[in-house]
Coordinates of C-alpha atoms and ligand atoms in Angstrom, one line a residue:
X1 CA 130.8 -5.7 8.6
X2 CA 131.8 -2.2 7.7
X3 CA 135.1 -0.9 9.1
X4 CA 133.4 2.3 10.2
X5 CA 131.5 2.4 13.4
X6 CA 127.6 2.5 13.3
X7 CA 126.7 6.1 13.4
X8 CA 123.4 5.5 15.4
X9 CA 124.7 3.0 18.0
X10 CA 128.5 3.9 18.4
X11 CA 129.9 4.0 21.9
X12 CA 131.6 7.4 22.6
X13 CA 134.3 8.2 25.1
X14 CA 135.1 11.9 25.9
X15 CA 138.5 12.4 27.3
X16 CA 138.8 15.7 29.6
X17 CA 135.5 16.8 31.2
X18 CA 136.0 20.5 31.5
X19 CA 134.1 23.5 30.1
X20 CA 134.2 21.8 26.6
X21 CA 134.2 18.0 27.2
X22 CA 131.3 17.8 29.7
X23 CA 128.6 19.7 27.6
X24 CA 129.7 17.6 24.5
X25 CA 129.2 14.4 26.4
X26 CA 125.8 15.5 27.8
X27 CA 124.6 16.8 24.4
X28 CA 125.4 13.4 22.7
X29 CA 123.7 11.6 25.5
X30 CA 120.5 13.8 25.3
X31 CA 120.1 13.6 21.5
X32 CA 117.9 10.5 20.9
X33 CA 116.9 11.4 17.4
X34 CA 119.3 12.3 14.7
X35 CA 118.9 15.8 13.5
X36 CA 120.2 14.9 10.0
X37 CA 118.3 11.5 9.2
X38 CA 115.5 11.5 11.8
X39 CA 116.7 8.0 12.9
X40 CA 116.7 6.7 16.5
X41 CA 120.1 7.2 18.3
X42 CA 121.2 4.7 20.9
X43 CA 124.6 5.6 22.0
X44 CA 126.6 4.8 25.1
X45 CA 128.8 7.6 26.4
X46 CA 131.5 7.6 28.9
X47 CA 133.2 10.8 30.2
X48 CA 136.8 10.2 31.3
X49 CA 138.9 12.7 33.3
X50 CA 142.2 12.2 35.2
X51 CA 140.8 14.5 37.9
X52 CA 139.1 12.0 40.4
X53 CA 137.5 14.8 42.4
X54 CA 135.8 16.0 39.3
X55 CA 134.5 12.6 38.5
X56 CA 133.1 12.1 42.1
X57 CA 131.4 15.5 41.8
X58 CA 129.8 14.5 38.4
X59 CA 128.7 11.2 39.7
X60 CA 126.9 13.0 42.6
X61 CA 125.3 15.4 40.0
X62 CA 127.4 18.5 40.6
X63 CA 129.1 20.4 37.8
X64 CA 131.4 23.1 39.3
X65 CA 131.6 24.9 35.8
X66 CA 127.8 25.6 36.1
X67 CA 127.3 24.4 32.4
X68 CA 125.3 21.3 32.9
X69 CA 122.4 20.7 35.3
X70 CA 122.0 18.1 37.9
X71 CA 119.2 16.3 36.1
X72 CA 121.3 15.9 32.9
X73 CA 124.1 14.4 35.0
X74 CA 122.0 12.0 37.2
X75 CA 119.0 11.2 34.9
X76 CA 121.1 10.8 31.7
X77 CA 120.1 8.2 29.1
X78 CA 123.3 6.2 28.9
X79 CA 126.1 8.2 30.3
X80 CA 128.7 7.4 33.0
X81 CA 131.9 9.1 34.4
X82 CA 135.1 7.5 35.2
X83 CA 138.8 8.1 35.9
X84 CA 139.7 4.5 35.3
X85 CA 141.5 4.0 32.1
X86 CA 140.6 0.2 31.6
X87 CA 136.9 1.4 31.4
X88 CA 137.5 3.2 28.0
X89 CA 139.0 0.3 26.1
X90 CA 135.9 -0.9 24.2
X91 CA 134.5 2.5 22.7
X92 CA 134.2 3.4 19.0
X93 CA 134.7 7.1 19.0
X94 CA 137.3 9.0 21.3
X95 CA 136.9 12.8 21.6
X96 CA 139.8 14.6 23.1
X97 CA 138.9 17.9 25.0
X98 CA 142.0 18.4 27.4
X99 CA 143.5 21.8 27.9
X100 CA 146.0 23.4 25.6
X101 CA 147.5 26.1 27.7
X102 CA 150.6 28.2 27.3
X103 CA 153.7 28.3 29.5
X104 CA 155.3 31.3 31.2
X105 CA 157.1 32.2 28.0
X106 CA 153.8 32.2 26.0
X107 CA 154.8 28.9 24.2
X108 CA 152.3 26.2 23.7
X109 CA 152.3 23.9 26.7
X110 CA 151.5 20.5 24.9
X111 CA 151.9 18.3 28.0
X112 CA 148.2 17.6 28.5
X113 CA 147.4 16.8 24.9
X114 CA 150.5 14.6 24.5
X115 CA 149.5 12.6 27.7
X116 CA 146.0 12.2 26.4
X117 CA 147.4 11.1 22.9
X118 CA 149.4 8.5 24.8
X119 CA 146.5 7.4 26.7
X120 CA 144.4 7.0 23.4
X121 CA 147.4 5.0 21.9
X122 CA 147.6 2.6 24.9
X123 CA 143.8 2.3 24.9
X124 CA 143.5 1.5 21.2
X125 CA 146.3 -1.1 21.5
X126 CA 144.1 -3.0 24.1
X127 CA 141.1 -2.4 21.9
X128 CA 142.9 -3.8 18.8
X129 CA 143.7 -7.0 20.7
X130 CA 140.0 -7.5 21.5
X131 CA 138.9 -9.8 18.7
X132 CA 135.2 -9.1 19.4
X133 CA 135.5 -5.6 18.2
X134 CA 135.6 -5.4 14.4
X135 CA 135.2 -1.7 13.4
X136 CA 138.0 0.9 13.5
X137 CA 138.0 3.4 16.2
X138 CA 137.8 7.1 15.3
X139 CA 139.7 9.6 17.3
X140 CA 138.6 13.2 17.2
X141 CA 140.6 16.0 18.7
X142 CA 138.6 19.0 19.9
X143 CA 141.3 20.9 21.9
X144 CA 142.4 24.2 20.3
X145 CA 145.8 23.6 18.7
X146 CA 148.2 25.1 16.2
X147 CA 147.9 24.3 12.5
X148 CA 149.3 20.9 11.9
X149 CA 149.6 19.7 15.5
X150 CA 147.1 16.9 15.3
X151 CA 149.0 15.3 12.4
X152 CA 152.5 16.3 13.4
X153 CA 152.4 15.5 17.1
X154 CA 149.2 13.6 18.3
X155 CA 148.8 11.0 15.6
X156 CA 152.5 9.9 15.8
X157 CA 152.2 9.5 19.5
X158 CA 149.0 7.3 19.1
X159 CA 150.8 5.3 16.4
X160 CA 153.8 4.6 18.4
X161 CA 151.8 3.7 21.6
X162 CA 149.3 1.5 19.7
X163 CA 151.8 0.0 17.4
X164 CA 149.6 0.7 14.5
X165 CA 148.9 3.2 11.7
X166 CA 146.4 5.9 11.1
X167 CA 143.8 5.1 8.3
X168 CA 144.7 1.5 8.8
X169 CA 144.3 0.7 12.5
X170 CA 142.3 3.8 13.5
X171 CA 140.8 6.9 11.9
X172 CA 141.4 10.4 13.0
X173 CA 139.8 13.9 12.7
X174 CA 139.6 17.3 14.2
X175 CA 136.7 19.3 15.2
X176 CA 137.3 22.6 17.1
X177 CA 135.0 23.7 19.9
X178 CA 133.4 27.1 19.9
X179 CA 131.4 26.9 23.1
X180 CA 131.0 30.1 25.0
X181 CA 130.8 29.2 28.8
X182 CA 128.4 31.4 30.9
X183 CA 126.3 32.3 27.9
X184 CA 123.0 30.4 28.3
X185 CA 121.7 32.0 25.0
X186 CA 124.2 30.0 23.0
X187 CA 124.3 26.4 24.0
X188 CA 126.4 23.9 22.3
X189 CA 123.9 22.8 19.9
X190 CA 123.2 26.3 18.7
X191 CA 126.7 26.7 17.4
X192 CA 127.7 25.4 14.0
X193 CA 130.5 22.9 14.3
X194 CA 133.6 22.7 12.0
X195 CA 134.6 19.1 11.2
X196 CA 137.3 17.4 9.4
X197 CA 139.0 14.1 8.9
X198 CA 142.3 12.6 7.6
X199 CA 140.5 11.3 4.4
X200 CA 137.2 11.6 2.6
X201 CA 135.4 8.7 4.3
X202 CA 136.5 9.7 7.8
X203 CA 135.5 13.3 7.2
X204 CA 132.0 12.4 6.0
X205 CA 131.6 10.0 9.0
X206 CA 132.8 12.7 11.5
X207 CA 130.7 15.3 9.9
X208 CA 127.6 13.1 10.0
X209 CA 128.3 12.2 13.6
X210 CA 128.3 15.9 14.8
X211 CA 125.4 16.7 12.5
X212 CA 123.4 14.0 14.3
X213 CA 123.5 16.0 17.7
X214 CA 124.4 19.6 16.8
X215 CA 121.1 21.3 15.9
X216 CA 122.8 24.3 14.2
X217 CA 124.5 22.0 11.8
X218 CA 128.1 21.4 10.6
X219 CA 130.7 22.8 8.2
X220 CA 132.9 20.1 6.8
X221 CA 136.3 21.7 6.4
X222 CA 138.6 20.5 3.6
X223 CA 141.3 19.2 5.9
X224 CA 142.3 18.9 9.5
X225 CA 144.9 21.7 9.2
X226 CA 142.1 24.0 7.8
X227 CA 139.9 23.2 10.7
X228 CA 142.8 23.8 13.1
X229 CA 143.7 27.1 11.6
X230 CA 139.9 28.2 11.4
X231 CA 139.7 27.8 15.2
X232 CA 142.9 29.9 16.1
X233 CA 142.0 32.6 13.6
X234 CA 138.5 33.1 15.0
X235 CA 140.0 33.8 18.6
X236 CA 143.0 35.8 17.1
X237 CA 140.7 38.0 15.2
X238 CA 138.7 38.7 18.4
X239 CA 141.9 39.4 20.3
X240 CA 143.0 41.8 17.8
X241 CA 139.7 43.6 17.5
X242 CA 139.7 44.1 21.2
X243 CA 143.3 45.2 21.1
X244 CA 142.4 48.0 18.5
X245 CA 139.5 49.3 20.7
X246 CA 141.9 49.1 23.9
X247 CA 144.4 51.2 22.0
X248 CA 141.6 53.6 21.1
X249 CA 140.7 53.7 24.9
X250 CA 144.3 54.7 25.7
X251 CA 144.3 57.4 23.0
X252 CA 140.8 58.7 24.1
X253 CA 141.9 59.1 27.7
X254 CA 144.9 61.2 26.6
X255 CA 142.5 63.3 24.6
X256 CA 139.8 63.4 27.2
X257 CA 137.2 61.7 25.1
X258 CA 134.8 59.0 26.4
X259 CA 135.6 55.8 24.4
X260 CA 132.2 54.2 24.8
X261 CA 130.4 57.4 23.6
X262 CA 132.7 57.2 20.5
X263 CA 131.8 53.6 19.9
X264 CA 128.2 54.2 20.3
X265 CA 128.4 56.8 17.5
X266 CA 130.7 54.7 15.2
X267 CA 128.4 51.7 15.6
X268 CA 125.8 53.5 13.8
X269 CA 127.7 52.5 10.6
X270 CA 126.6 49.3 9.1
X271 CA 130.1 47.7 8.8
X272 CA 131.6 49.0 12.0
X273 CA 132.5 46.1 14.2
X274 CA 131.0 46.1 17.7
X275 CA 133.9 45.4 20.1
X276 CA 134.4 47.0 23.6
X277 CA 137.6 47.6 25.4
X278 CA 138.5 45.6 28.4
X279 CA 140.7 43.0 29.9
X280 CA 141.5 39.8 28.0
X281 CA 141.9 36.8 30.0
X282 CA 140.8 33.1 30.2
X283 CA 142.3 30.2 28.2
X284 CA 141.1 31.0 24.6
X285 CA 141.3 34.6 23.3
X286 CA 144.5 35.4 25.3
X287 CA 146.0 32.1 24.6
X288 CA 145.2 30.8 21.1
X289 CA 147.0 33.6 19.2
X290 CA 150.2 32.3 20.7
X291 CA 149.6 29.0 19.3
X292 CA 149.3 30.6 15.8
X293 CA 152.4 32.8 16.2
X294 CA 154.3 29.9 17.6
X295 CA 153.8 27.8 14.6
X296 CA 154.2 30.6 12.2
X297 CA 157.5 31.5 13.9
X298 CA 158.7 27.9 13.5
X299 CA 157.8 28.3 9.8
X300 CA 160.1 31.3 9.5
X301 CA 157.7 34.2 9.8
X302 CA 157.3 36.1 13.1
X303 CA 153.8 37.7 13.0
X304 CA 153.9 41.5 13.7
X305 CA 150.2 42.4 14.0
X306 CA 149.0 39.4 16.1
X307 CA 151.7 39.9 18.6
X308 CA 151.1 43.7 18.7
X309 CA 147.6 42.9 19.7
X310 CA 148.7 40.6 22.4
X311 CA 151.1 43.2 23.8
X312 CA 148.3 45.8 24.1
X313 CA 145.8 43.5 25.7
X314 CA 148.4 42.2 28.1
X315 CA 149.2 45.8 29.1
X316 CA 145.6 46.9 29.9
X317 CA 145.6 45.8 33.6
X318 CA 148.7 47.8 34.4
X319 CA 147.5 50.8 32.3
X320 CA 144.1 51.0 34.1
X321 CA 145.8 50.9 37.5
X322 CA 148.4 53.4 36.6
X323 CA 145.7 55.8 35.4
X324 CA 143.7 55.4 38.7
X325 CA 146.8 55.8 40.9
X326 CA 147.7 59.0 39.0
X327 CA 144.4 60.5 39.6
X328 CA 144.4 59.5 43.3
X329 CA 147.8 60.7 43.9
X330 CA 146.9 64.2 42.4
X331 CA 143.9 64.1 44.8
X332 CA 146.1 63.6 47.9
X333 CA 145.3 60.0 48.7
X334 CA 148.0 58.1 50.7
X335 CA 148.1 54.9 48.7
X336 CA 149.6 52.8 51.5
X337 CA 146.6 53.6 53.7
X338 CA 144.0 53.0 50.8
X339 CA 141.6 50.2 50.4
X340 CA 140.1 49.2 47.0
X341 CA 137.0 47.1 46.2
X342 CA 137.0 44.9 43.1
X343 CA 133.8 43.8 41.7
X344 CA 134.4 40.4 40.0
X345 CA 137.3 38.0 39.8
X346 CA 136.4 35.6 37.0
X347 CA 137.8 36.0 33.6
X348 CA 134.5 36.9 32.0
X349 CA 131.0 37.6 33.1
X350 CA 128.5 35.0 34.5
X351 CA 131.1 32.2 34.3
X352 CA 132.9 30.8 37.5
X353 CA 136.2 30.4 35.8
X354 CA 139.0 32.6 37.3
X355 CA 142.0 30.9 35.5
X356 CA 144.1 33.5 33.7
X357 CA 141.6 36.2 34.6
X358 CA 142.8 39.8 33.8
X359 CA 141.6 40.7 37.3
X360 CA 144.5 38.7 38.7
X361 CA 146.8 41.2 36.9
X362 CA 144.8 44.1 38.4
X363 CA 145.4 42.7 41.9
X364 CA 149.1 42.2 41.4
X365 CA 149.5 45.7 40.2
X366 CA 147.5 47.2 43.0
X367 CA 149.3 45.2 45.6
X368 CA 152.6 46.6 44.3
X369 CA 151.5 50.0 45.6
X370 CA 150.9 48.5 49.1
X371 CA 147.0 49.1 48.8
X372 CA 144.7 46.7 50.6
X373 CA 142.2 44.9 48.4
X374 CA 138.7 43.5 48.9
X375 CA 137.4 41.5 46.1
X376 CA 133.8 40.3 45.6
X377 CA 132.6 37.5 43.3
X378 CA 129.3 35.8 43.8
X379 CA 130.4 33.0 41.4
X380 CA 133.4 31.9 43.5
X381 CA 133.4 30.2 46.8
X382 CA 135.2 31.7 49.7
X383 CA 136.8 28.3 50.2
X384 CA 138.3 28.2 46.7
X385 CA 142.0 27.2 47.1
X386 CA 142.9 29.2 44.0
X387 CA 142.0 32.6 45.4
X388 CA 144.7 35.0 45.1
X389 CA 146.9 35.7 48.4
X390 CA 146.6 38.6 50.6
X391 CA 143.1 39.7 49.5
X392 CA 140.0 39.9 51.5
X393 CA 137.4 37.9 49.5
X394 CA 133.6 37.9 49.8
X395 CA 130.8 36.4 47.7
X396 CA 128.6 39.4 48.5
X397 CA 129.5 43.0 48.7
X398 CA 130.3 44.0 52.4
X399 CA 128.1 47.0 52.9
X400 CA 129.6 47.9 56.2
X401 CA 132.9 49.1 54.7
X402 CA 134.1 52.1 52.7
X403 CA 136.6 52.1 49.9
X404 CA 138.9 54.7 48.4
X405 CA 138.3 53.1 44.9
X406 CA 135.9 50.7 43.4
X407 CA 136.7 48.9 40.3
X408 CA 133.9 47.3 38.4
X409 CA 135.9 44.6 36.6
X410 CA 133.4 41.9 35.5
X411 CA 129.9 42.4 34.4
X412 CA 128.2 39.6 36.2
X413 CA 124.4 40.0 36.1
X414 CA 124.4 40.6 39.9
X415 CA 126.7 43.7 39.5
X416 CA 124.9 45.2 36.6
X417 CA 121.9 45.9 38.8
X418 CA 123.7 47.8 41.6
X419 CA 122.1 51.2 42.0
X420 CA 123.6 54.6 42.5
X421 CA 122.7 55.1 46.1
X422 CA 124.1 51.7 47.3
X423 CA 127.4 52.3 45.4
X424 CA 127.7 56.0 46.8
X425 CA 127.5 54.6 50.3
X426 CA 130.5 52.3 49.7
X427 CA 132.9 55.1 48.6
X428 CA 134.8 57.7 50.8
X429 CA 134.6 61.3 50.0
X430 CA 136.5 62.0 46.7
X431 CA 136.9 58.2 46.3
X432 CA 137.2 56.9 42.6
X433 CA 135.2 54.6 40.5
X434 CA 136.8 52.6 37.7
X435 CA 134.3 51.1 35.2
X436 CA 136.1 48.5 33.0
X437 CA 132.9 47.0 31.4
X438 CA 130.7 50.2 31.1
X439 CA 128.3 48.9 33.7
X440 CA 128.2 51.7 36.4
X441 CA 125.8 54.6 36.4
X442 CA 127.4 57.5 34.6
X443 CA 126.4 59.9 37.5
X444 CA 129.2 58.4 39.6
X445 CA 131.7 59.9 37.1
X446 CA 133.8 56.7 36.8
X447 CA 137.0 56.4 35.0
X448 CA 135.8 54.5 32.0
X449 CA 137.9 52.7 29.4
Ligands
LIG501 N1 136.7 27.0 27.8 C1 136.3 27.5 26.5 O1 135.6 28.4 26.4 C2 136.8 26.7 25.3 C3 136.1 27.0 24.2 C4 136.5 26.5 22.9 C5 137.6 25.7 23.0 N2 138.3 25.5 24.2 C6 139.5 24.5 24.1 O2 139.0 23.2 24.5 C7 140.0 22.6 25.3 C8 139.6 22.2 26.6 O3 139.3 23.4 27.3 P1 138.3 23.5 28.7 O4 138.1 24.9 29.0 O5 137.3 22.4 28.6 O6 139.5 23.0 29.7 P2 139.3 22.7 31.2 O7 140.5 23.0 31.9 O8 138.0 23.3 31.7 O9 139.0 21.1 31.3 C9 140.0 20.1 30.8 C10 139.7 18.8 31.5 O10 140.6 17.9 31.0 C11 141.2 17.1 32.1 N3 142.4 16.5 31.7 C12 143.6 17.1 31.6 N4 144.5 16.3 31.1 C13 143.8 15.1 30.9 C14 144.1 13.7 30.3 N5 145.3 13.5 29.9 N6 143.2 12.8 30.3 C15 142.0 13.2 30.7 N7 141.6 14.3 31.2 C16 142.5 15.3 31.3 C17 141.3 18.1 33.2 O11 141.3 17.5 34.5 C18 140.0 19.0 33.1 O12 138.9 18.3 33.8 C19 141.3 23.5 25.2 O13 142.1 23.3 24.2 C20 140.6 24.9 25.0 O14 141.4 25.8 24.4 C21 137.9 26.0 25.3

């Protein structure tokens, strides 16, 4: 028998069922014919998560991230969900999709990925003791990490827990995820997947595995480190491009020029990159550059450009509010008696995720002036226990109130269709509009980035 698992019938465990892990689990389950070979696929999938509430919800057909349908969860081919460790010990492929956040000092917080590596090590030890399983398990990390983390941190943890060795007792690879939550036009299968492995045979197996269910195809990177670095530079490049345009927005405001009009003109050049100013939040673009700068600093080089971009993007929320407050103060508003309406709380449009949202920074800054805040977000439940303190929260715009300022912060589809008359009714005389995403009618004369 071959030491590698059978590509068509392998049993796959996904560890961490968030915005990344769940769609992958479902995509593998849904794909019954291999895109590469045309052969029939008959794979058993288990989604594992330490969050029991999440598992209970998935077992009832509810995905709180809005990425996967009820039917895909309840009428899957051969997929199950569990938070019980003993249920994952007989699988062939382990895909790790746990969070890789940063701490309060912007350093990588490796706790979740270290805990997950430990779990894999313990699991593989039990699996190894099962004399009925002959093939080698394959562990694939998908979490975003800094260059080298898989081999320097994760593999040693697995080896020590398993009492075994990579390439001998298990195989390992890395395949970064590029999913774009909330973007229904770019599903997981539409995005080319980078793959990599510790050695040639593992790389080829992992690449064929992803090519079997990712319609868009794969790119086999030359090493795990290359695949890891490719992921962090993708998001770092985005962060820096936005930072450049945010800096332009600050300059344009000083010079009384509309940034979006400038970008519209500049975009007519074939090689001008189409980036817009705005808040950078969430757990990818605002986080991944710090993974790169952390590893680089450890290696003796403190990046200049990357960290400068981070500083500008982190400053935008304060800058927007300072500009608004300066205009309102000149117009005679009494700030402590003012009330602001913020449209949108999530970190990006059409996605219910509010973790690390730039809007949270806006709220903090506004509250520092003693101003009351009403926040509306149709994608967040009023009962969400993570809602910021001391705000009035609604999932629909309260049209019986008037506001001194309205900040259009997140371009949810529901906000993009708000009309001029409706918005005018919500604002006091001389009240101000701030349009962070360029989505309000120009007739309102909003402060635009
Ligand atoms: N969200 C995105 O848009 C996106 C895109 C590309 C890559 N990524 C990367 O993918 C990884 C996962 O991100 P996400 O957005 O899916 O995170 P998430 O927070 O939405 O989900 C992570 C899940 O992992 C679970 N978990 C945590 N520790 C665990 C453990 N030890 N064992 C099992 N489950 C555990 C959590 O309960 C949670 O359900 C991160 O590294 C992230 O940077 C995210």
